């Protein structure tokens, strides 16, 4: 006679031993290759010929959905039937509700697709110089409000799109939020992006004498000499954001 322990053991054996698999990369728009490397599936693709830009939306964001004509015909047939019984009326109401739900779902997907495309177009146009040539120093200061004002969407909507979507460019695939950056005033009063400053900071460190690497103070002076007025603590913050260690740890014997 089977005991309660046998019954419990049987149920346990049917459980998923790896429930975390439900949070796999595929759930976030990514796939895993045979080598176990996560491969990002871009939501947008930008093509540049050096003069013009072309933007396309990944078809997975707007699948080609249609309502089967069979159900529309079924509803028309119910409506033509003058001798409707109770069952016919209930069936007609059921089909009508399902048709309306399907059409509403398709319309919501279409609106979502338009939101994604309009947001990406606004970002692309704002950072047009960068997307044309791939030079990070061409990136303009850009915050969520800039894109919200351009598209007419709420800042929260722009934030959701930029925090979860990727764009494939001729220079790599990037998360949209990486194109948002604060502005820094130069000596001449011109506003430049913090990403531009980070790129120049990185160039300074790459060109340094590895036997006597530059301190944050020296990097600050070099940036100031190029017209970028930054405090030493800001230089340290940007260096840390680039995952570059302090001078003494960069020293090579």
JSON list of C-alpha atoms in Angstrom, two decimals:
[
{"chain": "A", "resi": 1, "resn": "UNK", "atom": "CA", "xyz": [0.00, 0.00, 0.00]},
{"chain": "A", "resi": 2, "resn": "UNK", "atom": "CA", "xyz": [1.41, 3.39, -1.01]},
{"chain": "A", "resi": 3, "resn": "UNK", "atom": "CA", "xyz": [2.20, 5.70, 1.89]},
{"chain": "A", "resi": 4, "resn": "UNK", "atom": "CA", "xyz": [1.74, 9.46, 2.04]},
{"chain": "A", "resi": 5, "resn": "UNK", "atom": "CA", "xyz": [5.51, 9.79, 1.62]},
{"chain": "A", "resi": 6, "resn": "UNK", "atom": "CA", "xyz": [5.34, 8.00, -1.75]},
{"chain": "A", "resi": 7, "resn": "UNK", "atom": "CA", "xyz": [2.64, 10.43, -2.87]},
{"chain": "A", "resi": 8, "resn": "UNK", "atom": "CA", "xyz": [4.67, 13.45, -1.76]},
{"chain": "A", "resi": 9, "resn": "UNK", "atom": "CA", "xyz": [7.82, 12.07, -3.42]},
{"chain": "A", "resi": 10, "resn": "UNK", "atom": "CA", "xyz": [5.92, 11.60, -6.67]},
{"chain": "A", "resi": 11, "resn": "UNK", "atom": "CA", "xyz": [4.80, 15.25, -6.64]},
{"chain": "A", "resi": 12, "resn": "UNK", "atom": "CA", "xyz": [8.27, 16.53, -5.80]},
{"chain": "A", "resi": 13, "resn": "UNK", "atom": "CA", "xyz": [9.77, 14.60, -8.71]},
{"chain": "A", "resi": 14, "resn": "UNK", "atom": "CA", "xyz": [7.43, 16.48, -11.07]},
{"chain": "A", "resi": 15, "resn": "UNK", "atom": "CA", "xyz": [8.55, 19.91, -9.84]},
{"chain": "A", "resi": 16, "resn": "UNK", "atom": "CA", "xyz": [11.01, 22.08, -11.78]},
{"chain": "A", "resi": 17, "resn": "UNK", "atom": "CA", "xyz": [14.44, 21.83, -10.06]},
{"chain": "A", "resi": 18, "resn": "UNK", "atom": "CA", "xyz": [15.57, 25.03, -11.80]},
{"chain": "A", "resi": 19, "resn": "UNK", "atom": "CA", "xyz": [12.71, 27.55, -11.46]},
{"chain": "A", "resi": 20, "resn": "UNK", "atom": "CA", "xyz": [15.13, 30.38, -12.24]},
{"chain": "A", "resi": 21, "resn": "UNK", "atom": "CA", "xyz": [15.10, 29.28, -15.89]},
{"chain": "A", "resi": 22, "resn": "UNK", "atom": "CA", "xyz": [11.83, 31.15, -16.23]},
{"chain": "A", "resi": 23, "resn": "UNK", "atom": "CA", "xyz": [13.92, 34.34, -15.93]},
{"chain": "A", "resi": 24, "resn": "UNK", "atom": "CA", "xyz": [16.22, 33.35, -18.79]},
{"chain": "A", "resi": 25, "resn": "UNK", "atom": "CA", "xyz": [17.79, 35.87, -21.19]},
{"chain": "A", "resi": 26, "resn": "UNK", "atom": "CA", "xyz": [15.08, 34.98, -23.72]},
{"chain": "A", "resi": 27, "resn": "UNK", "atom": "CA", "xyz": [12.61, 36.68, -21.38]},
{"chain": "A", "resi": 28, "resn": "UNK", "atom": "CA", "xyz": [14.43, 39.97, -21.89]},
{"chain": "A", "resi": 29, "resn": "UNK", "atom": "CA", "xyz": [14.82, 39.97, -25.66]},
{"chain": "A", "resi": 30, "resn": "UNK", "atom": "CA", "xyz": [18.08, 38.00, -25.73]},
{"chain": "A", "resi": 31, "resn": "UNK", "atom": "CA", "xyz": [19.10, 34.53, -26.81]},
{"chain": "A", "resi": 32, "resn": "UNK", "atom": "CA", "xyz": [21.91, 32.24, -25.75]},
{"chain": "A", "resi": 33, "resn": "UNK", "atom": "CA", "xyz": [24.26, 30.71, -28.31]},
{"chain": "A", "resi": 34, "resn": "UNK", "atom": "CA", "xyz": [25.63, 27.19, -28.12]},
{"chain": "A", "resi": 35, "resn": "UNK", "atom": "CA", "xyz": [28.72, 28.49, -26.35]},
{"chain": "A", "resi": 36, "resn": "UNK", "atom": "CA", "xyz": [26.56, 29.93, -23.57]},
{"chain": "A", "resi": 37, "resn": "UNK", "atom": "CA", "xyz": [27.14, 33.53, -24.67]},
{"chain": "A", "resi": 38, "resn": "UNK", "atom": "CA", "xyz": [24.17, 35.87, -24.38]},
{"chain": "A", "resi": 39, "resn": "UNK", "atom": "CA", "xyz": [23.26, 37.38, -27.72]},
{"chain": "A", "resi": 40, "resn": "UNK", "atom": "CA", "xyz": [21.13, 40.52, -27.67]},
{"chain": "A", "resi": 41, "resn": "UNK", "atom": "CA", "xyz": [18.29, 40.76, -30.16]},
{"chain": "A", "resi": 42, "resn": "UNK", "atom": "CA", "xyz": [18.03, 44.46, -31.16]},
{"chain": "A", "resi": 43, "resn": "UNK", "atom": "CA", "xyz": [14.64, 46.17, -31.17]},
{"chain": "A", "resi": 44, "resn": "UNK", "atom": "CA", "xyz": [15.78, 48.73, -33.76]},
{"chain": "A", "resi": 45, "resn": "UNK", "atom": "CA", "xyz": [18.27, 48.72, -36.60]},
{"chain": "A", "resi": 46, "resn": "UNK", "atom": "CA", "xyz": [19.96, 51.88, -37.89]},
{"chain": "A", "resi": 47, "resn": "UNK", "atom": "CA", "xyz": [21.81, 51.81, -41.21]},
{"chain": "A", "resi": 48, "resn": "UNK", "atom": "CA", "xyz": [24.13, 54.66, -42.19]},
{"chain": "A", "resi": 49, "resn": "UNK", "atom": "CA", "xyz": [25.85, 55.41, -45.48]},
{"chain": "A", "resi": 50, "resn": "UNK", "atom": "CA", "xyz": [27.69, 58.40, -44.00]},
{"chain": "A", "resi": 51, "resn": "UNK", "atom": "CA", "xyz": [25.09, 60.83, -45.37]},
{"chain": "A", "resi": 52, "resn": "UNK", "atom": "CA", "xyz": [21.66, 59.43, -44.53]},
{"chain": "A", "resi": 53, "resn": "UNK", "atom": "CA", "xyz": [20.18, 57.23, -41.82]},
{"chain": "A", "resi": 54, "resn": "UNK", "atom": "CA", "xyz": [17.60, 54.48, -42.20]},
{"chain": "A", "resi": 55, "resn": "UNK", "atom": "CA", "xyz": [15.66, 53.19, -39.19]},
{"chain": "A", "resi": 56, "resn": "UNK", "atom": "CA", "xyz": [13.77, 49.90, -39.08]},
{"chain": "A", "resi": 57, "resn": "UNK", "atom": "CA", "xyz": [11.81, 48.31, -36.26]},
{"chain": "A", "resi": 58, "resn": "UNK", "atom": "CA", "xyz": [12.43, 44.64, -35.47]},
{"chain": "A", "resi": 59, "resn": "UNK", "atom": "CA", "xyz": [9.37, 42.70, -36.67]},
{"chain": "A", "resi": 60, "resn": "UNK", "atom": "CA", "xyz": [9.07, 40.98, -33.29]},
{"chain": "A", "resi": 61, "resn": "UNK", "atom": "CA", "xyz": [7.84, 44.31, -31.91]},
{"chain": "A", "resi": 62, "resn": "UNK", "atom": "CA", "xyz": [4.97, 44.36, -34.39]},
{"chain": "A", "resi": 63, "resn": "UNK", "atom": "CA", "xyz": [4.02, 40.84, -35.52]},
{"chain": "A", "resi": 64, "resn": "UNK", "atom": "CA", "xyz": [1.69, 40.57, -38.48]},
{"chain": "A", "resi": 65, "resn": "UNK", "atom": "CA", "xyz": [-1.58, 39.78, -36.69]},
{"chain": "A", "resi": 66, "resn": "UNK", "atom": "CA", "xyz": [-4.99, 39.55, -38.33]},
{"chain": "A", "resi": 67, "resn": "UNK", "atom": "CA", "xyz": [-8.44, 38.49, -37.24]},
{"chain": "A", "resi": 68, "resn": "UNK", "atom": "CA", "xyz": [-9.63, 35.44, -39.12]},
{"chain": "A", "resi": 69, "resn": "UNK", "atom": "CA", "xyz": [-12.31, 36.30, -41.67]},
{"chain": "A", "resi": 70, "resn": "UNK", "atom": "CA", "xyz": [-14.14, 33.13, -40.64]},
{"chain": "A", "resi": 71, "resn": "UNK", "atom": "CA", "xyz": [-15.27, 34.70, -37.37]},
{"chain": "A", "resi": 72, "resn": "UNK", "atom": "CA", "xyz": [-16.48, 37.88, -39.07]},
{"chain": "A", "resi": 73, "resn": "UNK", "atom": "CA", "xyz": [-18.51, 35.76, -41.46]},
{"chain": "A", "resi": 74, "resn": "UNK", "atom": "CA", "xyz": [-19.88, 33.77, -38.54]},
{"chain": "A", "resi": 75, "resn": "UNK", "atom": "CA", "xyz": [-21.05, 36.99, -36.87]},
{"chain": "A", "resi": 76, "resn": "UNK", "atom": "CA", "xyz": [-22.65, 38.21, -40.10]},
{"chain": "A", "resi": 77, "resn": "UNK", "atom": "CA", "xyz": [-24.46, 34.90, -40.43]},
{"chain": "A", "resi": 78, "resn": "UNK", "atom": "CA", "xyz": [-25.84, 35.19, -36.89]},
{"chain": "A", "resi": 79, "resn": "UNK", "atom": "CA", "xyz": [-27.03, 38.73, -37.59]},
{"chain": "A", "resi": 80, "resn": "UNK", "atom": "CA", "xyz": [-28.80, 37.65, -40.80]},
{"chain": "A", "resi": 81, "resn": "UNK", "atom": "CA", "xyz": [-30.63, 34.87, -39.02]},
{"chain": "A", "resi": 82, "resn": "UNK", "atom": "CA", "xyz": [-34.04, 36.36, -38.19]},
{"chain": "A", "resi": 83, "resn": "UNK", "atom": "CA", "xyz": [-35.11, 33.37, -36.13]},
{"chain": "A", "resi": 84, "resn": "UNK", "atom": "CA", "xyz": [-32.54, 33.66, -33.38]},
{"chain": "A", "resi": 85, "resn": "UNK", "atom": "CA", "xyz": [-32.95, 31.40, -30.43]},
{"chain": "A", "resi": 86, "resn": "UNK", "atom": "CA", "xyz": [-31.42, 32.01, -27.03]},
{"chain": "A", "resi": 87, "resn": "UNK", "atom": "CA", "xyz": [-28.39, 29.89, -27.89]},
{"chain": "A", "resi": 88, "resn": "UNK", "atom": "CA", "xyz": [-27.87, 31.81, -31.15]},
{"chain": "A", "resi": 89, "resn": "UNK", "atom": "CA", "xyz": [-28.00, 35.15, -29.35]},
{"chain": "A", "resi": 90, "resn": "UNK", "atom": "CA", "xyz": [-25.49, 34.00, -26.74]},
{"chain": "A", "resi": 91, "resn": "UNK", "atom": "CA", "xyz": [-23.19, 32.66, -29.46]},
{"chain": "A", "resi": 92, "resn": "UNK", "atom": "CA", "xyz": [-23.46, 35.90, -31.43]},
{"chain": "A", "resi": 93, "resn": "UNK", "atom": "CA", "xyz": [-22.63, 37.97, -28.31]},
{"chain": "A", "resi": 94, "resn": "UNK", "atom": "CA", "xyz": [-19.67, 35.71, -27.52]},
{"chain": "A", "resi": 95, "resn": "UNK", "atom": "CA", "xyz": [-18.21, 35.96, -31.03]},
{"chain": "A", "resi": 96, "resn": "UNK", "atom": "CA", "xyz": [-18.76, 39.73, -31.12]},
{"chain": "A", "resi": 97, "resn": "UNK", "atom": "CA", "xyz": [-16.93, 40.22, -27.80]},
{"chain": "A", "resi": 98, "resn": "UNK", "atom": "CA", "xyz": [-14.00, 38.08, -28.92]},
{"chain": "A", "resi": 99, "resn": "UNK", "atom": "CA", "xyz": [-13.73, 39.92, -32.23]},
{"chain": "A", "resi": 100, "resn": "UNK", "atom": "CA", "xyz": [-13.70, 43.29, -30.47]},
{"chain": "A", "resi": 101, "resn": "UNK", "atom": "CA", "xyz": [-11.06, 42.04, -28.01]},
{"chain": "A", "resi": 102, "resn": "UNK", "atom": "CA", "xyz": [-8.86, 40.78, -30.84]},
{"chain": "A", "resi": 103, "resn": "UNK", "atom": "CA", "xyz": [-9.16, 44.05, -32.77]},
{"chain": "A", "resi": 104, "resn": "UNK", "atom": "CA", "xyz": [-8.39, 46.06, -29.61]},
{"chain": "A", "resi": 105, "resn": "UNK", "atom": "CA", "xyz": [-5.32, 43.90, -28.93]},
{"chain": "A", "resi": 106, "resn": "UNK", "atom": "CA", "xyz": [-4.02, 44.46, -32.47]},
{"chain": "A", "resi": 107, "resn": "UNK", "atom": "CA", "xyz": [-4.64, 48.21, -32.17]},
{"chain": "A", "resi": 108, "resn": "UNK", "atom": "CA", "xyz": [-2.75, 48.33, -28.85]},
{"chain": "A", "resi": 109, "resn": "UNK", "atom": "CA", "xyz": [0.20, 46.56, -30.48]},
{"chain": "A", "resi": 110, "resn": "UNK", "atom": "CA", "xyz": [0.12, 49.06, -33.33]},
{"chain": "A", "resi": 111, "resn": "UNK", "atom": "CA", "xyz": [0.12, 51.99, -30.88]},
{"chain": "A", "resi": 112, "resn": "UNK", "atom": "CA", "xyz": [3.03, 50.40, -28.97]},
{"chain": "A", "resi": 113, "resn": "UNK", "atom": "CA", "xyz": [4.92, 50.00, -32.22]},
{"chain": "A", "resi": 114, "resn": "UNK", "atom": "CA", "xyz": [4.34, 53.67, -33.09]},
{"chain": "A", "resi": 115, "resn": "UNK", "atom": "CA", "xyz": [5.52, 54.73, -29.62]},
{"chain": "A", "resi": 116, "resn": "UNK", "atom": "CA", "xyz": [8.72, 52.73, -30.01]},
{"chain": "A", "resi": 117, "resn": "UNK", "atom": "CA", "xyz": [9.41, 54.02, -33.51]},
{"chain": "A", "resi": 118, "resn": "UNK", "atom": "CA", "xyz": [8.64, 57.67, -32.69]},
{"chain": "A", "resi": 119, "resn": "UNK", "atom": "CA", "xyz": [10.87, 57.55, -29.60]},
{"chain": "A", "resi": 120, "resn": "UNK", "atom": "CA", "xyz": [13.75, 55.96, -31.51]},
{"chain": "A", "resi": 121, "resn": "UNK", "atom": "CA", "xyz": [13.39, 58.43, -34.38]},
{"chain": "A", "resi": 122, "resn": "UNK", "atom": "CA", "xyz": [13.60, 61.34, -31.93]},
{"chain": "A", "resi": 123, "resn": "UNK", "atom": "CA", "xyz": [16.76, 59.86, -30.36]},
{"chain": "A", "resi": 124, "resn": "UNK", "atom": "CA", "xyz": [18.27, 59.16, -33.78]},
{"chain": "A", "resi": 125, "resn": "UNK", "atom": "CA", "xyz": [17.60, 62.70, -35.00]},
{"chain": "A", "resi": 126, "resn": "UNK", "atom": "CA", "xyz": [19.00, 64.21, -31.79]},
{"chain": "A", "resi": 127, "resn": "UNK", "atom": "CA", "xyz": [22.18, 62.12, -32.10]},
{"chain": "A", "resi": 128, "resn": "UNK", "atom": "CA", "xyz": [22.29, 62.19, -35.91]},
{"chain": "A", "resi": 129, "resn": "UNK", "atom": "CA", "xyz": [25.99, 63.17, -36.11]},
{"chain": "A", "resi": 130, "resn": "UNK", "atom": "CA", "xyz": [26.99, 60.21, -33.97]},
{"chain": "A", "resi": 131, "resn": "UNK", "atom": "CA", "xyz": [24.89, 57.66, -35.88]},
{"chain": "A", "resi": 132, "resn": "UNK", "atom": "CA", "xyz": [26.35, 58.90, -39.18]},
{"chain": "A", "resi": 133, "resn": "UNK", "atom": "CA", "xyz": [30.01, 58.39, -38.27]},
{"chain": "A", "resi": 134, "resn": "UNK", "atom": "CA", "xyz": [30.17, 56.58, -34.91]},
{"chain": "A", "resi": 135, "resn": "UNK", "atom": "CA", "xyz": [32.37, 59.22, -33.24]},
{"chain": "A", "resi": 136, "resn": "UNK", "atom": "CA", "xyz": [31.40, 59.42, -29.56]},
{"chain": "A", "resi": 137, "resn": "UNK", "atom": "CA", "xyz": [32.62, 63.00, -29.35]},
{"chain": "A", "resi": 138, "resn": "UNK", "atom": "CA", "xyz": [29.71, 63.88, -31.65]},
{"chain": "A", "resi": 139, "resn": "UNK", "atom": "CA", "xyz": [27.13, 62.83, -29.04]},
{"chain": "A", "resi": 140, "resn": "UNK", "atom": "CA", "xyz": [24.99, 65.73, -27.85]},
{"chain": "A", "resi": 141, "resn": "UNK", "atom": "CA", "xyz": [23.75, 66.26, -24.30]},
{"chain": "A", "resi": 142, "resn": "UNK", "atom": "CA", "xyz": [20.37, 64.54, -24.06]},
{"chain": "A", "resi": 143, "resn": "UNK", "atom": "CA", "xyz": [18.01, 63.88, -21.17]},
{"chain": "A", "resi": 144, "resn": "UNK", "atom": "CA", "xyz": [14.64, 62.12, -21.05]},
{"chain": "A", "resi": 145, "resn": "UNK", "atom": "CA", "xyz": [12.79, 65.44, -21.10]},
{"chain": "A", "resi": 146, "resn": "UNK", "atom": "CA", "xyz": [14.36, 66.36, -24.46]},
{"chain": "A", "resi": 147, "resn": "UNK", "atom": "CA", "xyz": [12.82, 63.30, -26.10]},
{"chain": "A", "resi": 148, "resn": "UNK", "atom": "CA", "xyz": [9.56, 63.61, -24.17]},
{"chain": "A", "resi": 149, "resn": "UNK", "atom": "CA", "xyz": [9.17, 67.20, -25.42]},
{"chain": "A", "resi": 150, "resn": "UNK", "atom": "CA", "xyz": [9.94, 66.15, -28.99]},
{"chain": "A", "resi": 151, "resn": "UNK", "atom": "CA", "xyz": [7.53, 63.18, -29.08]},
{"chain": "A", "resi": 152, "resn": "UNK", "atom": "CA", "xyz": [4.81, 64.47, -26.78]},
{"chain": "A", "resi": 153, "resn": "UNK", "atom": "CA", "xyz": [5.07, 61.35, -24.59]},
{"chain": "A", "resi": 154, "resn": "UNK", "atom": "CA", "xyz": [5.40, 61.32, -20.82]},
{"chain": "A", "resi": 155, "resn": "UNK", "atom": "CA", "xyz": [8.93, 61.14, -19.42]},
{"chain": "A", "resi": 156, "resn": "UNK", "atom": "CA", "xyz": [7.97, 57.81, -17.82]},
{"chain": "A", "resi": 157, "resn": "UNK", "atom": "CA", "xyz": [7.11, 56.40, -21.27]},
{"chain": "A", "resi": 158, "resn": "UNK", "atom": "CA", "xyz": [10.45, 57.48, -22.74]},
{"chain": "A", "resi": 159, "resn": "UNK", "atom": "CA", "xyz": [12.20, 56.05, -19.68]},
{"chain": "A", "resi": 160, "resn": "UNK", "atom": "CA", "xyz": [10.54, 52.63, -20.12]},
{"chain": "A", "resi": 161, "resn": "UNK", "atom": "CA", "xyz": [11.54, 52.48, -23.77]},
{"chain": "A", "resi": 162, "resn": "UNK", "atom": "CA", "xyz": [15.14, 53.60, -23.24]},
{"chain": "A", "resi": 163, "resn": "UNK", "atom": "CA", "xyz": [15.74, 51.30, -20.27]},
{"chain": "A", "resi": 164, "resn": "UNK", "atom": "CA", "xyz": [14.67, 48.11, -22.00]},
{"chain": "A", "resi": 165, "resn": "UNK", "atom": "CA", "xyz": [15.31, 48.45, -25.74]},
{"chain": "A", "resi": 166, "resn": "UNK", "atom": "CA", "xyz": [18.43, 47.93, -27.83]},
{"chain": "A", "resi": 167, "resn": "UNK", "atom": "CA", "xyz": [19.47, 49.49, -31.13]},
{"chain": "A", "resi": 168, "resn": "UNK", "atom": "CA", "xyz": [21.82, 47.90, -33.64]},
{"chain": "A", "resi": 169, "resn": "UNK", "atom": "CA", "xyz": [24.10, 50.41, -35.37]},
{"chain": "A", "resi": 170, "resn": "UNK", "atom": "CA", "xyz": [27.09, 50.04, -37.72]},
{"chain": "A", "resi": 171, "resn": "UNK", "atom": "CA", "xyz": [29.25, 50.63, -34.63]},
{"chain": "A", "resi": 172, "resn": "UNK", "atom": "CA", "xyz": [27.71, 48.06, -32.29]},
{"chain": "A", "resi": 173, "resn": "UNK", "atom": "CA", "xyz": [24.49, 47.23, -30.45]},
{"chain": "A", "resi": 174, "resn": "UNK", "atom": "CA", "xyz": [23.60, 49.51, -27.54]},
{"chain": "A", "resi": 175, "resn": "UNK", "atom": "CA", "xyz": [20.97, 49.97, -24.88]},
{"chain": "A", "resi": 176, "resn": "UNK", "atom": "CA", "xyz": [19.06, 53.16, -25.68]},
{"chain": "A", "resi": 177, "resn": "UNK", "atom": "CA", "xyz": [19.68, 54.64, -22.24]},
{"chain": "A", "resi": 178, "resn": "UNK", "atom": "CA", "xyz": [23.41, 54.77, -23.04]},
{"chain": "A", "resi": 179, "resn": "UNK", "atom": "CA", "xyz": [22.72, 57.69, -25.38]},
{"chain": "A", "resi": 180, "resn": "UNK", "atom": "CA", "xyz": [21.27, 59.82, -22.59]},
{"chain": "A", "resi": 181, "resn": "UNK", "atom": "CA", "xyz": [23.88, 61.92, -20.83]},
{"chain": "A", "resi": 182, "resn": "UNK", "atom": "CA", "xyz": [24.20, 65.10, -18.84]},
{"chain": "A", "resi": 183, "resn": "UNK", "atom": "CA", "xyz": [25.63, 68.29, -20.26]},
{"chain": "A", "resi": 184, "resn": "UNK", "atom": "CA", "xyz": [28.90, 69.96, -19.30]},
{"chain": "A", "resi": 185, "resn": "UNK", "atom": "CA", "xyz": [29.73, 73.59, -20.08]},
{"chain": "A", "resi": 186, "resn": "UNK", "atom": "CA", "xyz": [33.04, 74.26, -21.81]},
{"chain": "A", "resi": 187, "resn": "UNK", "atom": "CA", "xyz": [35.22, 77.32, -21.28]},
{"chain": "A", "resi": 188, "resn": "UNK", "atom": "CA", "xyz": [33.51, 78.99, -24.23]},
{"chain": "A", "resi": 189, "resn": "UNK", "atom": "CA", "xyz": [30.06, 78.37, -22.71]},
{"chain": "A", "resi": 190, "resn": "UNK", "atom": "CA", "xyz": [29.15, 75.61, -25.18]},
{"chain": "A", "resi": 191, "resn": "UNK", "atom": "CA", "xyz": [27.35, 72.57, -23.77]},
{"chain": "A", "resi": 192, "resn": "UNK", "atom": "CA", "xyz": [28.85, 69.16, -24.54]},
{"chain": "A", "resi": 193, "resn": "UNK", "atom": "CA", "xyz": [27.82, 65.67, -23.47]},
{"chain": "A", "resi": 194, "resn": "UNK", "atom": "CA", "xyz": [29.40, 63.91, -20.52]},
{"chain": "A", "resi": 195, "resn": "UNK", "atom": "CA", "xyz": [29.99, 60.94, -22.82]},
{"chain": "A", "resi": 196, "resn": "UNK", "atom": "CA", "xyz": [32.20, 63.11, -25.01]},
{"chain": "A", "resi": 197, "resn": "UNK", "atom": "CA", "xyz": [34.23, 64.08, -21.96]},
{"chain": "A", "resi": 198, "resn": "UNK", "atom": "CA", "xyz": [34.52, 60.44, -20.88]},
{"chain": "A", "resi": 199, "resn": "UNK", "atom": "CA", "xyz": [35.84, 59.53, -24.33]},
{"chain": "A", "resi": 200, "resn": "UNK", "atom": "CA", "xyz": [38.53, 62.24, -24.15]},
{"chain": "A", "resi": 201, "resn": "UNK", "atom": "CA", "xyz": [39.39, 61.19, -20.59]},
{"chain": "A", "resi": 202, "resn": "UNK", "atom": "CA", "xyz": [39.81, 57.61, -21.79]},
{"chain": "A", "resi": 203, "resn": "UNK", "atom": "CA", "xyz": [42.02, 58.78, -24.68]},
{"chain": "A", "resi": 204, "resn": "UNK", "atom": "CA", "xyz": [44.24, 60.69, -22.24]},
{"chain": "A", "resi": 205, "resn": "UNK", "atom": "CA", "xyz": [44.68, 57.59, -20.08]},
{"chain": "A", "resi": 206, "resn": "UNK", "atom": "CA", "xyz": [45.37, 55.33, -23.08]},
{"chain": "A", "resi": 207, "resn": "UNK", "atom": "CA", "xyz": [48.10, 57.71, -24.27]},
{"chain": "A", "resi": 208, "resn": "UNK", "atom": "CA", "xyz": [49.74, 58.12, -20.84]},
{"chain": "A", "resi": 209, "resn": "UNK", "atom": "CA", "xyz": [53.19, 56.87, -19.87]},
{"chain": "A", "resi": 210, "resn": "UNK", "atom": "CA", "xyz": [52.39, 53.53, -18.24]},
{"chain": "A", "resi": 211, "resn": "UNK", "atom": "CA", "xyz": [55.49, 53.79, -16.05]},
{"chain": "A", "resi": 212, "resn": "UNK", "atom": "CA", "xyz": [54.17, 57.05, -14.65]},
{"chain": "A", "resi": 213, "resn": "UNK", "atom": "CA", "xyz": [50.37, 57.10, -15.16]},
{"chain": "A", "resi": 214, "resn": "UNK", "atom": "CA", "xyz": [48.45, 60.33, -14.82]},
{"chain": "A", "resi": 215, "resn": "UNK", "atom": "CA", "xyz": [46.74, 61.12, -11.54]},
{"chain": "A", "resi": 216, "resn": "UNK", "atom": "CA", "xyz": [43.18, 62.43, -11.43]},
{"chain": "A", "resi": 217, "resn": "UNK", "atom": "CA", "xyz": [44.63, 65.89, -10.76]},
{"chain": "A", "resi": 218, "resn": "UNK", "atom": "CA", "xyz": [46.80, 65.68, -13.89]},
{"chain": "A", "resi": 219, "resn": "UNK", "atom": "CA", "xyz": [43.89, 64.38, -15.96]},
{"chain": "A", "resi": 220, "resn": "UNK", "atom": "CA", "xyz": [41.77, 67.27, -14.67]},
{"chain": "A", "resi": 221, "resn": "UNK", "atom": "CA", "xyz": [44.42, 69.77, -15.77]},
{"chain": "A", "resi": 222, "resn": "UNK", "atom": "CA", "xyz": [44.66, 68.10, -19.21]},
{"chain": "A", "resi": 223, "resn": "UNK", "atom": "CA", "xyz": [40.89, 68.32, -19.65]},
{"chain": "A", "resi": 224, "resn": "UNK", "atom": "CA", "xyz": [40.85, 71.91, -18.43]},
{"chain": "A", "resi": 225, "resn": "UNK", "atom": "CA", "xyz": [43.54, 72.64, -21.02]},
{"chain": "A", "resi": 226, "resn": "UNK", "atom": "CA", "xyz": [41.19, 71.34, -23.71]},
{"chain": "A", "resi": 227, "resn": "UNK", "atom": "CA", "xyz": [38.44, 73.65, -22.48]},
{"chain": "A", "resi": 228, "resn": "UNK", "atom": "CA", "xyz": [36.50, 71.20, -20.31]},
{"chain": "A", "resi": 229, "resn": "UNK", "atom": "CA", "xyz": [36.11, 72.71, -16.85]},
{"chain": "A", "resi": 230, "resn": "UNK", "atom": "CA", "xyz": [35.83, 69.75, -14.48]},
{"chain": "A", "resi": 231, "resn": "UNK", "atom": "CA", "xyz": [36.62, 69.31, -10.79]},
{"chain": "A", "resi": 232, "resn": "UNK", "atom": "CA", "xyz": [38.98, 66.52, -9.72]},
{"chain": "A", "resi": 233, "resn": "UNK", "atom": "CA", "xyz": [36.14, 64.61, -8.03]},
{"chain": "A", "resi": 234, "resn": "UNK", "atom": "CA", "xyz": [34.19, 64.67, -11.32]},
{"chain": "A", "resi": 235, "resn": "UNK", "atom": "CA", "xyz": [37.22, 63.25, -13.13]},
{"chain": "A", "resi": 236, "resn": "UNK", "atom": "CA", "xyz": [37.42, 60.48, -10.50]},
{"chain": "A", "resi": 237, "resn": "UNK", "atom": "CA", "xyz": [33.69, 59.75, -10.92]},
{"chain": "A", "resi": 238, "resn": "UNK", "atom": "CA", "xyz": [33.96, 59.47, -14.71]},
{"chain": "A", "resi": 239, "resn": "UNK", "atom": "CA", "xyz": [37.11, 57.33, -14.43]},
{"chain": "A", "resi": 240, "resn": "UNK", "atom": "CA", "xyz": [35.29, 54.94, -12.09]},
{"chain": "A", "resi": 241, "resn": "UNK", "atom": "CA", "xyz": [32.28, 54.82, -14.43]},
{"chain": "A", "resi": 242, "resn": "UNK", "atom": "CA", "xyz": [34.69, 53.68, -17.18]},
{"chain": "A", "resi": 243, "resn": "UNK", "atom": "CA", "xyz": [36.04, 50.98, -14.82]},
{"chain": "A", "resi": 244, "resn": "UNK", "atom": "CA", "xyz": [39.53, 52.48, -14.98]},
{"chain": "A", "resi": 245, "resn": "UNK", "atom": "CA", "xyz": [41.60, 52.02, -11.79]},
{"chain": "A", "resi": 246, "resn": "UNK", "atom": "CA", "xyz": [43.52, 54.78, -10.02]},
{"chain": "A", "resi": 247, "resn": "UNK", "atom": "CA", "xyz": [47.00, 55.77, -11.24]},
{"chain": "A", "resi": 248, "resn": "UNK", "atom": "CA", "xyz": [48.99, 53.56, -8.84]},
{"chain": "A", "resi": 249, "resn": "UNK", "atom": "CA", "xyz": [47.09, 50.47, -10.03]},
{"chain": "A", "resi": 250, "resn": "UNK", "atom": "CA", "xyz": [47.68, 51.35, -13.69]},
{"chain": "A", "resi": 251, "resn": "UNK", "atom": "CA", "xyz": [51.44, 51.60, -13.22]},
{"chain": "A", "resi": 252, "resn": "UNK", "atom": "CA", "xyz": [53.53, 49.12, -15.18]},
{"chain": "A", "resi": 253, "resn": "UNK", "atom": "CA", "xyz": [57.08, 48.23, -14.08]}
]
